[in-house]
Amino acid sequence: MDISQLEPVNECLWRISPTGKMRAPVLIFADRELVQAMDDKVAEQAANVTTLPGIVGACYVMPDAHWGYGFPIGGVAAFDPDRGGVISAGGVGFDISCGVRTLGTGLKRDAIEPVKQTLAEALFSTIPAGVGSRGQISLSEPEMDAMLAGGAKWAVEQGYGRPEDLERIEEKGVMAGAVPSEVSAKARKRQRREMGTLGSGNHYLEVQVISDIYSPEKARVLGLDLDDVVVTIHCGSRGLGHQIGTEYLKKMQKAAQEAGIELPDRELACAPLNSAVGQSYLGAMRAAINCALANRQIITHLVRKVFADLFPEANLALIYDVSHNTCKLESHGFDGKERQVYVHRKGATRAFGPGHPALPEVFREIGQPVIIGGSMGTASYILTGAPESEKLSLSSACHGAGRRMSRRQASKTWQGKTLISELEHQGVIVRSPSFRGVAEEAPEAYKDVDAVVRVADKAGLASLVVKMRPLVCIKG
Amino acid sequence: MSKQGRWEHFEHMADIGVRGIGETPEEAFAQTALAMTAVICDPALINPQEKVTVEIAREDDDLDGLLVDFLNAVIYEMAVRQMLFSRFQVSIDDHRLKAECWGEPVDREKHQPAVEVKGATYTELKVARTEEGQWVAQCVLDV
């Protein structure tokens, strides 16, 4: 990105003041190196977001941001329904409530190392991953309705998990306000064979080891210590979410036109929150959030089964589950006044600071865990929401490494087979149905996740707690 | 399908762009769908043995929107039927599109599918005639 167009605020924050049709500024959280490496399109897309009606605060851009469609990936923006605010399907994305959850195992690295291959094979054969895979669960229409209304809570009631898991999931595992009847027959049909599947692309399941601890006190609250083995799952609402995204992107083209909203980019299609289309999308999107929560809960159940067979002493307790493609109604302070606003986080994680009332008791003092997934073979991190994040970014932080190279370029640069053997040499077992899929997800096709989390920490968005290194990676 | 039709991919940081080029809008649309298949796997590996028909009617004459609708309809058929398509025959009549999509069920061993397509986006969306008189149809896919 050409930094001459940006006003430096401090070493981790850059600002674009409103000009022309912009209704609010753009705030980019990145150090000089990260901001220079960002595509110019990020600034352009963030500026476009600020032209939408009812925006409050700013369009906040996270350190891992890259060129998306409509919103940049790593973009956060809030809209006030009482000031003509809008909701945008593109501001949530196709993969509604895509997110990450991390489970403890109660095992140390030396218990896993000798049986890593067996564990990789067992996970790969148990958790459906990639194109053409099918879940074992097929839901009837009433069951689908119950799942869309009940999320992870529904899954636990069906025997996929433990009641105590729910405390460790945003919204306690159930997104309120979901309206299953707003989910089309097509979206339901697309989900029929996809419950409990990982998907493909950047979705994965990893067995990881805690390699570094930055805050021993917070790590203790999370129940984590050096050399502990954890399992991290990254996936979303599968076909159901994709179909809802597709349908509302189209409906909102018309809705925006009817509401007289001028769109700088068709992908920014939106509807006023106080409109029939806006409300119907909210109901459907919340149902899709529940679908994603149920999906990750079912995968958790499958992972627990695999571990129970191989390690009877293991205890896979959920540490936390975060979503990074959402729009949620939250209370935030603007000019000294609390307002109820709809916060879009597209490729950004909610990062409530210590003391936030929405946090479960166990995390009240340390803040919300923020799980950052790295690229295949690199590190992942757990941070916690920083006290300043509320003022800085409406309590938002980054979500991952962020791409720096396109899939096309990556698949031309690397060979999946070679990458797998190189990673194996480094101690990471990769299993995937597709070599090309692996090449497209090459570690170096992504930004340096270490730099991204360092900046998130330094900027005051979230504080570093632990680093995880992969041992086994199942790619969709 | 005429022999001049061709497809290509173009760069997008997070995802991938698909472009179809042909003598007519129909041919450009068919080639774009083929480019979409090529995002998932090598189209040459797919035997066009089974036909699925998709039909779309729009209220307006937005050809760009029709391309997105068409690709999303193919994505939907791929998802619910768990099929891949390697031959497309498209006809467009006013605001209506009808496409015959030929393919076969996904075979993970045979097709080695790399990635699933989530949806067609309005990003870099364009259906237009070039100065040379060819039709180009393109957009970015979310994968």
Coordinates of C-alpha atoms in Angstrom, one line a residue:
Chain A
M1 CA 0.0 0.0 0.0
D2 CA 1.2 3.5 -0.8
I3 CA 1.6 5.0 2.7
S4 CA 1.7 8.5 1.4
Q5 CA -2.1 8.5 1.4
L6 CA -2.1 7.5 5.2
E7 CA -1.7 9.7 8.3
P8 CA 0.5 7.9 10.8
V9 CA -1.2 8.0 14.3
N10 CA 1.4 5.9 16.0
E11 CA 3.7 3.1 15.0
C12 CA 0.8 0.6 14.8
L13 CA -2.0 2.8 13.6
W14 CA -2.7 4.7 10.3
R15 CA -5.6 6.8 9.4
I16 CA -7.4 7.9 6.3
S17 CA -9.6 11.0 7.0
P18 CA -13.0 11.2 5.4
T19 CA -13.1 12.8 1.9
G20 CA -15.7 12.8 -0.7
K21 CA -18.5 10.4 0.1
M22 CA -16.8 8.8 3.1
R23 CA -18.9 9.2 6.3
A24 CA -16.2 8.1 8.7
P25 CA -12.4 7.6 8.8
V26 CA -10.5 4.4 8.1
L27 CA -8.2 3.2 10.8
I28 CA -5.6 0.6 9.9
F29 CA -3.8 -1.3 12.6
A30 CA -0.4 -2.4 11.3
D31 CA 3.2 -1.5 11.6
R32 CA 5.0 0.1 8.7
E33 CA 6.1 -3.2 7.2
L34 CA 2.6 -4.8 7.3
V35 CA 0.9 -1.7 6.0
Q36 CA 3.4 -1.4 3.1
A37 CA 2.8 -5.1 2.2
M38 CA -1.0 -4.6 2.2
D39 CA -2.7 -4.4 -1.2
D40 CA -3.9 -0.8 -2.2
K41 CA -7.3 -2.4 -2.6
V42 CA -7.6 -2.8 1.2
A43 CA -7.6 1.0 1.6
E44 CA -10.0 1.4 -1.3
Q45 CA -12.4 -1.2 0.0
A46 CA -12.3 0.1 3.6
A47 CA -13.0 3.6 2.3
N48 CA -15.9 2.2 0.3
V49 CA -17.4 0.7 3.5
T50 CA -17.4 4.1 5.2
T51 CA -19.7 5.5 2.5
L52 CA -22.5 3.2 3.7
P53 CA -25.4 4.8 5.7
G54 CA -25.4 4.8 9.4
I55 CA -21.7 3.8 10.0
V56 CA -20.5 4.7 13.4
G57 CA -16.9 5.1 14.6
A58 CA -14.7 4.1 11.6
C59 CA -13.9 1.2 9.3
Y60 CA -11.3 -0.6 11.3
V61 CA -8.7 -2.7 9.4
M62 CA -6.9 -5.5 11.2
P63 CA -3.1 -6.2 10.9
D64 CA -3.8 -9.4 8.7
A65 CA -6.1 -7.5 6.3
H66 CA -6.1 -8.3 2.6
W67 CA -8.1 -7.6 -0.5
G68 CA -11.6 -9.2 -0.1
Y69 CA -14.8 -8.6 -2.0
G70 CA -16.8 -5.6 -0.8
F71 CA -15.3 -5.4 2.7
P72 CA -11.6 -6.1 3.0
I73 CA -10.9 -9.4 4.8
G74 CA -9.9 -8.2 8.3
G75 CA -12.5 -5.3 8.1
V76 CA -14.7 -4.2 11.0
A77 CA -17.6 -1.7 10.8
A78 CA -20.6 -0.9 13.0
F79 CA -23.9 0.5 11.9
D80 CA -26.6 2.2 14.0
P81 CA -30.1 1.1 13.1
D82 CA -31.5 4.3 14.5
R83 CA -29.4 6.4 12.1
G84 CA -30.4 4.6 8.9
G85 CA -27.7 1.9 9.5
V86 CA -27.4 -1.0 7.2
I87 CA -26.5 -4.7 7.3
S88 CA -24.4 -6.2 4.5
A89 CA -24.2 -9.9 3.5
G90 CA -20.9 -9.1 1.9
G91 CA -19.7 -7.6 5.2
V92 CA -20.2 -11.0 6.8
G93 CA -19.0 -13.2 3.9
F94 CA -20.2 -16.4 2.4
D95 CA -18.8 -18.5 5.2
I96 CA -21.0 -17.2 7.9
S97 CA -19.5 -17.7 11.4
C98 CA -16.4 -19.3 10.1
G99 CA -14.3 -19.7 13.2
V100 CA -11.7 -21.5 15.3
R101 CA -12.0 -23.6 18.5
T102 CA -9.2 -25.0 20.5
L103 CA -9.5 -28.1 22.8
G104 CA -7.0 -29.1 25.5
T105 CA -6.1 -32.8 25.6
G106 CA -4.4 -33.3 29.0
L107 CA -1.5 -34.9 27.1
K108 CA 2.1 -33.8 26.7
R109 CA 4.0 -33.8 23.5
D110 CA 6.0 -36.9 24.3
A111 CA 2.8 -38.9 24.5
I112 CA 1.8 -37.9 20.9
E113 CA 5.2 -38.0 19.1
P114 CA 5.6 -41.8 18.9
V115 CA 2.0 -42.3 17.5
K116 CA 1.7 -39.1 15.4
Q117 CA 1.3 -41.0 12.1
T118 CA -1.5 -43.3 13.6
L119 CA -3.2 -40.2 15.1
A120 CA -3.0 -38.4 11.7
E121 CA -4.5 -41.4 9.9
A122 CA -7.3 -41.8 12.5
L123 CA -8.3 -38.1 12.3
F124 CA -8.1 -38.1 8.5
S125 CA -10.4 -41.1 8.2
T126 CA -12.8 -40.0 10.9
I127 CA -13.4 -36.3 10.1
P128 CA -14.9 -35.7 6.6
A129 CA -12.7 -33.2 4.8
G130 CA -12.5 -31.8 1.3
V131 CA -14.7 -31.7 -1.8
G132 CA -16.9 -34.8 -2.1
S133 CA -16.8 -35.8 1.6
R134 CA -20.0 -36.5 3.4
G135 CA -21.0 -36.2 7.0
Q136 CA -22.6 -39.2 8.8
I137 CA -25.5 -37.1 10.1
S138 CA -28.5 -36.4 7.9
L139 CA -31.1 -34.1 9.4
S140 CA -34.8 -34.3 8.9
E141 CA -36.6 -30.9 8.5
P142 CA -37.7 -30.6 12.1
E143 CA -34.1 -31.6 13.2
M144 CA -32.7 -29.0 10.8
D145 CA -35.0 -26.4 12.4
A146 CA -33.9 -27.4 15.9
M147 CA -30.2 -27.2 14.9
L148 CA -30.6 -23.8 13.3
A149 CA -32.3 -22.5 16.5
G150 CA -30.1 -24.3 19.0
G151 CA -26.5 -24.2 17.6
A152 CA -23.9 -26.0 19.7
K153 CA -26.5 -26.4 22.5
W154 CA -28.6 -28.5 20.2
A155 CA -25.5 -30.6 19.3
V156 CA -24.7 -31.2 22.9
E157 CA -28.3 -32.3 23.5
Q158 CA -28.0 -34.8 20.7
G159 CA -25.0 -36.3 22.4
Y160 CA -22.2 -34.4 20.5
G161 CA -20.3 -33.0 23.4
R162 CA -20.6 -32.0 27.1
P163 CA -22.8 -29.4 28.7
E164 CA -19.7 -27.6 30.0
D165 CA -18.5 -27.0 26.5
L166 CA -21.3 -24.4 26.1
E167 CA -19.7 -21.9 28.6
R168 CA -16.6 -21.9 26.4
I169 CA -18.4 -20.8 23.2
E170 CA -19.3 -17.2 22.2
E171 CA -23.0 -16.7 22.9
K172 CA -22.9 -19.7 25.2
G173 CA -23.2 -21.9 22.1
V174 CA -26.6 -20.5 20.9
M175 CA -27.0 -17.4 18.8
A176 CA -30.2 -15.7 19.9
G177 CA -32.6 -14.3 17.4
A178 CA -32.1 -17.0 14.8
V179 CA -35.1 -17.5 12.5
P180 CA -34.9 -20.9 10.9
S181 CA -37.9 -20.2 8.6
E182 CA -35.8 -17.5 6.9
V183 CA -33.3 -20.2 5.8
S184 CA -34.3 -21.2 2.3
A185 CA -35.0 -24.8 1.1
K186 CA -31.9 -24.5 -1.1
A187 CA -29.7 -23.6 1.8
R188 CA -31.1 -26.5 3.8
K189 CA -30.6 -28.9 1.0
R190 CA -27.0 -27.8 0.6
Q191 CA -26.4 -28.6 4.2
R192 CA -28.1 -32.1 4.2
R193 CA -24.9 -34.1 4.0
E194 CA -22.5 -31.5 5.4
M195 CA -23.1 -31.5 9.2
G196 CA -19.8 -32.4 10.9
T197 CA -17.6 -31.8 7.8
L198 CA -14.5 -29.6 7.7
G199 CA -14.8 -28.1 4.2
S200 CA -11.8 -27.2 2.1
G201 CA -9.6 -24.2 1.3
N202 CA -8.0 -22.7 4.4
H203 CA -10.1 -24.9 6.7
Y204 CA -8.2 -27.4 8.8
L205 CA -7.9 -29.5 12.0
E206 CA -4.5 -29.4 13.7
V207 CA -2.9 -31.2 16.6
Q208 CA -0.6 -28.6 18.1
V209 CA 1.8 -28.2 21.0
I210 CA 2.2 -25.2 23.2
S211 CA 5.7 -24.0 22.3
D212 CA 5.9 -20.6 24.0
I213 CA 4.1 -18.9 26.9
Y214 CA 4.0 -15.1 27.0
S215 CA 1.7 -14.7 30.0
P216 CA 2.0 -17.6 32.6
E217 CA -0.9 -16.2 34.6
K218 CA -3.3 -16.1 31.7
A219 CA -2.1 -19.4 30.4
R220 CA -2.9 -20.9 33.7
V221 CA -6.5 -19.6 33.5
L222 CA -6.7 -21.2 30.0
G223 CA -5.4 -24.4 31.6
L224 CA -2.3 -24.4 29.4
D225 CA 1.3 -25.1 30.0
L226 CA 4.5 -25.7 27.9
D227 CA 4.5 -28.9 25.9
D228 CA 0.7 -29.4 26.3
V229 CA -1.0 -30.8 23.3
V230 CA -4.1 -29.1 22.0
V231 CA -6.4 -29.6 19.0
T232 CA -7.6 -26.6 16.9
I233 CA -10.5 -26.8 14.5
H234 CA -11.0 -24.1 11.8
C235 CA -14.3 -24.3 9.8
G236 CA -17.6 -22.6 9.3
S237 CA -21.3 -23.0 8.4
R238 CA -20.6 -25.0 5.3
G239 CA -23.0 -25.1 2.3
L240 CA -25.9 -23.6 4.3
G241 CA -24.0 -20.4 5.1
H242 CA -22.6 -20.2 1.5
Q243 CA -26.1 -20.4 0.1
I244 CA -27.5 -17.8 2.5
G245 CA -24.6 -15.5 1.6
T246 CA -25.3 -16.0 -2.1
E247 CA -29.0 -15.4 -1.9
Y248 CA -28.8 -12.3 0.2
L249 CA -26.0 -10.7 -1.8
K250 CA -28.6 -10.8 -4.6
K251 CA -31.6 -9.7 -2.6
M252 CA -29.6 -6.8 -1.1
Q253 CA -28.7 -5.5 -4.6
K254 CA -32.4 -4.7 -5.0
A255 CA -32.9 -3.7 -1.4
A256 CA -30.1 -1.1 -1.6
Q257 CA -31.5 0.3 -4.8
E258 CA -35.0 0.5 -3.4
A259 CA -33.6 2.3 -0.3
G260 CA -31.8 4.8 -2.5
I261 CA -28.4 3.6 -1.2
E262 CA -25.6 4.4 -3.7
L263 CA -23.2 1.4 -3.8
P264 CA -19.5 2.1 -4.7
D265 CA -19.1 -1.6 -5.3
R266 CA -21.9 -4.1 -6.1
E267 CA -20.4 -6.5 -3.6
L268 CA -21.2 -4.0 -0.8
A269 CA -24.9 -4.7 -1.4
C270 CA -26.8 -4.0 1.9
A271 CA -30.2 -3.3 3.3
P272 CA -31.3 -0.9 6.1
L273 CA -31.4 -2.8 9.4
N274 CA -34.9 -1.5 9.8
S275 CA -36.2 -3.1 6.7
A276 CA -37.8 -6.4 5.7
V277 CA -34.8 -7.7 3.9
G278 CA -32.4 -6.5 6.7
Q279 CA -34.4 -8.3 9.3
S280 CA -34.9 -11.4 7.3
Y281 CA -31.1 -11.6 6.6
L282 CA -30.4 -11.1 10.4
G283 CA -32.7 -14.1 11.1
A284 CA -31.1 -16.3 8.5
M285 CA -27.5 -15.2 9.3
R286 CA -28.0 -16.0 13.0
A287 CA -29.4 -19.4 12.1
A288 CA -26.2 -19.9 10.0
I289 CA -24.1 -18.9 13.0
N290 CA -25.9 -21.7 14.9
C291 CA -25.1 -24.1 12.1
A292 CA -21.4 -23.2 12.3
L293 CA -21.4 -23.7 16.1
A294 CA -23.2 -27.0 15.8
N295 CA -20.8 -28.1 13.0
R296 CA -17.7 -27.4 15.1
Q297 CA -19.4 -29.1 18.1
I298 CA -20.0 -32.3 16.0
I299 CA -16.4 -32.3 14.8
T300 CA -15.3 -31.9 18.4
H301 CA -17.2 -35.0 19.2
L302 CA -15.5 -36.9 16.4
V303 CA -12.1 -35.7 17.6
R304 CA -12.9 -36.8 21.1
K305 CA -13.8 -40.3 19.8
V306 CA -10.4 -40.6 18.0
F307 CA -8.5 -39.5 21.1
A308 CA -10.5 -41.8 23.4
D309 CA -9.5 -44.8 21.2
L310 CA -5.8 -43.9 21.1
F311 CA -5.3 -42.2 24.4
P312 CA -7.8 -43.4 27.1
E313 CA -6.2 -41.0 29.6
A314 CA -6.9 -37.9 27.4
N315 CA -9.4 -35.3 28.4
L316 CA -10.4 -33.0 25.6
A317 CA -11.9 -30.0 27.3
L318 CA -12.9 -27.0 25.2
I319 CA -10.8 -24.0 25.8
Y320 CA -12.7 -21.5 23.6
D321 CA -14.6 -21.1 20.3
V322 CA -14.5 -17.9 18.4
S323 CA -16.2 -16.9 15.1
H324 CA -14.6 -14.4 12.7
N325 CA -17.3 -13.8 10.0
T326 CA -20.3 -12.3 11.8
C327 CA -22.5 -9.4 12.4
K328 CA -23.6 -8.9 16.0
L329 CA -25.7 -6.5 18.0
E330 CA -23.4 -5.0 20.7
S331 CA -23.2 -2.0 23.0
H332 CA -20.3 0.3 22.3
G333 CA -19.4 3.8 23.4
F334 CA -19.4 6.6 20.9
D335 CA -18.7 10.2 22.0
G336 CA -19.3 9.2 25.6
K337 CA -22.7 7.5 24.9
E338 CA -23.4 3.8 24.8
R339 CA -25.2 2.8 21.6
Q340 CA -26.6 -0.5 20.4
V341 CA -24.9 -1.1 17.0
Y342 CA -24.5 -4.0 14.6
V343 CA -20.8 -4.8 14.3
H344 CA -19.7 -6.5 11.1
R345 CA -16.5 -8.5 11.5
K346 CA -15.3 -10.0 8.3
G347 CA -12.2 -12.0 8.9
A348 CA -11.9 -10.4 12.4
T349 CA -12.3 -11.8 15.9
R350 CA -14.3 -10.3 18.7
A351 CA -11.9 -9.5 21.5
F352 CA -13.8 -8.3 24.6
G353 CA -11.4 -7.0 27.2
P354 CA -11.3 -8.0 30.9
G355 CA -14.5 -7.4 32.8
H356 CA -16.9 -7.5 29.8
P357 CA -20.3 -8.8 31.0
A358 CA -20.7 -11.1 28.0
L359 CA -17.6 -13.1 29.1
P360 CA -18.0 -16.4 31.1
E361 CA -16.9 -16.0 34.8
V362 CA -13.7 -17.9 34.1
F363 CA -12.5 -15.3 31.6
R364 CA -13.8 -12.2 33.4
E365 CA -10.4 -11.2 34.6
I366 CA -8.2 -12.0 31.6
G367 CA -10.5 -11.0 28.7
Q368 CA -11.9 -13.1 25.9
P369 CA -9.6 -15.6 24.3
V370 CA -8.8 -14.7 20.7
I371 CA -7.6 -17.7 18.7
I372 CA -5.4 -16.9 15.7
G373 CA -5.0 -19.6 13.2
G374 CA -1.7 -19.6 11.3
S375 CA -1.1 -21.1 7.9
M376 CA -0.4 -24.8 7.5
G377 CA 2.9 -25.7 9.2
T378 CA 3.4 -22.4 10.9
A379 CA 2.4 -21.2 14.3
S380 CA -1.0 -20.4 15.8
Y381 CA -1.7 -18.2 18.9
I382 CA -4.1 -17.6 21.7
L383 CA -4.3 -14.0 22.8
T384 CA -6.9 -12.3 25.1
G385 CA -8.9 -9.2 24.4
A386 CA -7.0 -6.1 25.7
P387 CA -8.6 -3.4 27.9
E388 CA -8.0 -0.8 25.2
S389 CA -9.6 -2.8 22.4
E390 CA -13.0 -1.4 23.1
K391 CA -11.9 2.1 22.4
L392 CA -9.5 1.2 19.6
S393 CA -11.4 -1.2 17.4
L394 CA -14.9 -1.9 19.0
S395 CA -13.2 -4.9 20.8
S396 CA -11.9 -6.5 17.6
A397 CA -8.7 -8.2 16.7
C398 CA -7.1 -10.1 13.8
H399 CA -8.2 -13.6 12.8
G400 CA -5.2 -15.3 11.1
A401 CA -2.2 -14.8 9.0
G402 CA -3.9 -13.4 5.9
R403 CA -2.9 -14.3 2.4
R404 CA 0.0 -12.6 0.7
M405 CA -0.1 -14.7 -2.5
S406 CA -3.0 -15.8 -4.6
R407 CA -4.0 -19.5 -4.9
R408 CA -3.0 -19.4 -8.5
Q409 CA 0.5 -18.2 -7.8
A410 CA 0.9 -20.5 -4.9
S411 CA -0.1 -23.6 -6.9
K412 CA 2.4 -22.5 -9.6
T413 CA 5.2 -22.0 -7.0
W414 CA 4.9 -25.1 -4.9
Q415 CA 4.1 -28.8 -5.4
G416 CA 1.8 -30.4 -2.8
K417 CA 3.7 -33.6 -2.6
T418 CA 7.1 -31.9 -2.0
L419 CA 5.5 -29.6 0.6
I420 CA 4.1 -32.5 2.5
S421 CA 7.5 -34.3 2.7
E422 CA 9.3 -31.0 3.6
L423 CA 6.8 -30.4 6.4
E424 CA 7.1 -34.0 7.6
H425 CA 10.9 -33.5 7.8
Q426 CA 10.1 -30.5 10.1
G427 CA 7.9 -32.8 12.3
V428 CA 4.5 -31.9 10.9
I429 CA 2.3 -34.6 9.4
V430 CA 0.0 -33.3 6.8
R431 CA -3.0 -35.3 5.4
S432 CA -5.2 -33.9 2.7
P433 CA -7.4 -35.4 -0.1
S434 CA -5.6 -33.1 -2.6
F435 CA -2.0 -32.2 -3.4
R436 CA -3.0 -29.1 -5.3
G437 CA -5.1 -28.0 -2.3
V438 CA -2.0 -28.3 -0.1
A439 CA 0.1 -26.3 -2.6
E440 CA -2.5 -23.5 -2.6
E441 CA -2.3 -23.4 1.2
A442 CA 1.5 -23.4 1.3
P443 CA 2.8 -21.7 4.5
E444 CA 4.6 -19.0 2.5
A445 CA 1.5 -18.0 0.6
Y446 CA 0.5 -16.4 3.8
K447 CA 1.8 -13.4 5.7
D448 CA 4.1 -13.9 8.7
V449 CA 1.6 -14.8 11.4
D450 CA 4.2 -13.9 14.1
A451 CA 4.4 -10.3 12.8
V452 CA 0.6 -10.1 12.7
V453 CA 0.1 -11.1 16.3
R454 CA 3.0 -9.0 17.5
V455 CA 1.3 -5.9 16.0
A456 CA -2.1 -6.9 17.4
D457 CA -0.4 -7.1 20.9
K458 CA 1.6 -3.9 20.5
A459 CA -1.4 -2.0 19.1
G460 CA -3.4 -2.9 22.2
L461 CA -6.1 -5.0 20.3
A462 CA -5.3 -8.3 22.2
S463 CA -2.5 -9.6 24.4
L464 CA -0.3 -12.5 23.6
V465 CA -0.8 -15.6 25.9
V466 CA 0.6 -18.7 24.2
K467 CA 2.0 -19.9 20.9
M468 CA 1.1 -23.3 19.3
R469 CA 3.2 -25.3 16.8
P470 CA 1.6 -27.9 14.6
L471 CA 2.3 -31.7 14.9
V472 CA -0.5 -33.0 12.7
C473 CA -2.5 -31.0 10.1
I474 CA -5.7 -32.3 8.4
K475 CA -6.4 -30.1 5.4
G476 CA -9.8 -30.1 3.8
Chain B
M1 CA -19.6 -25.0 -28.8
S2 CA -17.2 -23.3 -31.2
K3 CA -13.5 -24.0 -31.1
Q4 CA -12.5 -20.4 -30.5
G5 CA -14.0 -20.4 -26.9
R6 CA -11.4 -20.5 -24.2
W7 CA -11.1 -19.8 -20.5
E8 CA -8.5 -18.5 -18.1
H9 CA -8.0 -17.7 -14.4
F10 CA -6.9 -14.3 -13.1
E11 CA -5.4 -13.2 -9.8
H12 CA -7.3 -12.2 -6.7
M13 CA -5.5 -12.2 -3.4
A14 CA -7.8 -14.3 -1.3
D15 CA -9.5 -16.2 -4.0
I16 CA -9.5 -16.7 -7.8
G17 CA -10.9 -15.0 -10.8
V18 CA -12.6 -16.9 -13.7
R19 CA -12.8 -15.6 -17.2
G20 CA -14.5 -17.1 -20.3
I21 CA -14.0 -15.8 -23.8
G22 CA -16.1 -16.7 -26.8
E23 CA -17.8 -15.5 -30.0
T24 CA -21.1 -15.1 -28.2
P25 CA -22.2 -14.3 -24.6
E26 CA -23.5 -17.9 -24.4
E27 CA -20.1 -19.3 -25.3
A28 CA -18.3 -16.9 -22.9
F29 CA -20.7 -18.0 -20.1
A30 CA -20.0 -21.7 -20.8
Q31 CA -16.3 -21.0 -20.8
T32 CA -16.5 -19.2 -17.5
A33 CA -18.3 -22.2 -16.0
L34 CA -15.5 -24.4 -17.3
A35 CA -12.9 -22.1 -15.7
M36 CA -14.8 -22.5 -12.5
T37 CA -14.6 -26.3 -12.8
A38 CA -10.8 -25.9 -13.4
V39 CA -10.5 -24.1 -10.0
I40 CA -11.6 -27.4 -8.4
C41 CA -9.9 -29.9 -10.7
D42 CA -8.6 -30.6 -14.2
P43 CA -11.8 -30.6 -16.4
A44 CA -10.2 -33.3 -18.6
L45 CA -10.6 -35.8 -15.7
I46 CA -14.4 -35.4 -15.7
N47 CA -16.4 -37.6 -18.0
P48 CA -19.4 -35.7 -19.3
Q49 CA -21.8 -38.6 -18.9
E50 CA -24.8 -37.1 -17.0
K51 CA -26.8 -34.0 -17.8
V52 CA -28.1 -31.5 -15.3
T53 CA -30.2 -28.6 -16.6
V54 CA -30.2 -25.2 -14.8
E55 CA -32.7 -22.4 -15.7
I56 CA -32.6 -18.8 -14.6
A57 CA -35.0 -16.0 -15.2
R58 CA -34.2 -12.4 -14.2
E59 CA -36.6 -9.5 -13.9
D60 CA -34.0 -7.1 -15.4
D61 CA -31.7 -7.2 -18.4
D62 CA -28.5 -7.2 -16.3
L63 CA -26.1 -9.6 -18.1
D64 CA -23.5 -9.2 -15.3
G65 CA -26.1 -10.3 -12.8
L66 CA -27.1 -13.2 -15.0
L67 CA -23.5 -14.5 -15.0
V68 CA -23.4 -14.5 -11.2
D69 CA -26.8 -16.2 -11.0
F70 CA -25.6 -18.8 -13.6
L71 CA -22.4 -19.6 -11.8
N72 CA -24.2 -19.8 -8.4
A73 CA -26.8 -22.2 -9.9
V74 CA -24.0 -24.4 -11.1
I75 CA -22.3 -24.2 -7.7
Y76 CA -25.6 -25.3 -6.1
E77 CA -25.9 -28.3 -8.4
M78 CA -22.3 -29.3 -7.8
A79 CA -22.9 -29.1 -4.0
V80 CA -26.2 -30.9 -3.7
R81 CA -25.5 -33.6 -6.3
Q82 CA -21.9 -33.9 -5.4
M83 CA -21.0 -33.7 -9.1
L84 CA -18.4 -32.0 -11.3
F85 CA -19.1 -30.7 -14.8
S86 CA -16.9 -30.5 -17.8
R87 CA -19.2 -29.5 -20.6
F88 CA -21.7 -26.6 -20.7
Q89 CA -24.2 -25.7 -23.3
V90 CA -25.7 -22.3 -22.6
S91 CA -28.6 -20.5 -24.3
I92 CA -29.7 -17.0 -23.4
D93 CA -33.0 -15.7 -24.5
D94 CA -33.9 -12.2 -23.3
H95 CA -33.8 -12.4 -19.5
R96 CA -33.7 -16.2 -19.4
L97 CA -30.8 -18.5 -19.3
K98 CA -30.9 -22.3 -19.8
A99 CA -27.8 -24.4 -19.5
E100 CA -27.1 -28.0 -19.9
C101 CA -24.2 -29.1 -17.6
W102 CA -22.6 -32.4 -18.4
G103 CA -20.5 -34.2 -15.8
E104 CA -20.2 -37.0 -13.3
P105 CA -20.3 -37.6 -9.5
V106 CA -17.2 -36.5 -7.6
D107 CA -14.6 -39.3 -7.3
R108 CA -12.0 -38.1 -4.9
E109 CA -9.4 -40.6 -6.2
K110 CA -9.9 -39.8 -9.8
H111 CA -10.6 -36.0 -9.7
Q112 CA -8.4 -35.0 -6.8
P113 CA -10.6 -32.0 -6.1
A114 CA -8.4 -29.2 -4.6
V115 CA -11.0 -26.8 -3.3
E116 CA -14.7 -26.2 -3.0
V117 CA -16.3 -23.1 -4.5
K118 CA -18.5 -21.3 -2.0
G119 CA -20.0 -18.7 -4.3
A120 CA -19.6 -16.4 -7.2
T121 CA -19.1 -12.8 -6.3
Y122 CA -19.8 -9.4 -7.9
T123 CA -16.1 -8.5 -7.6
E124 CA -14.3 -7.9 -10.9
L125 CA -17.6 -8.8 -12.5
K126 CA -17.9 -8.0 -16.2
V127 CA -19.7 -9.3 -19.3
A128 CA -18.6 -7.2 -22.3
R129 CA -17.7 -7.3 -25.9
T130 CA -14.1 -6.5 -26.7
E131 CA -12.9 -4.3 -29.6
E132 CA -12.1 -7.4 -31.5
G133 CA -15.7 -8.4 -31.2
Q134 CA -15.3 -11.3 -28.7
W135 CA -17.3 -11.7 -25.6
V136 CA -15.7 -11.8 -22.2
A137 CA -17.4 -12.9 -19.0
Q138 CA -15.6 -12.8 -15.7
C139 CA -15.9 -12.6 -11.9
V140 CA -14.1 -13.6 -8.7
L141 CA -15.1 -16.8 -6.9
D142 CA -15.1 -17.2 -3.1
V143 CA -13.3 -20.5 -2.4

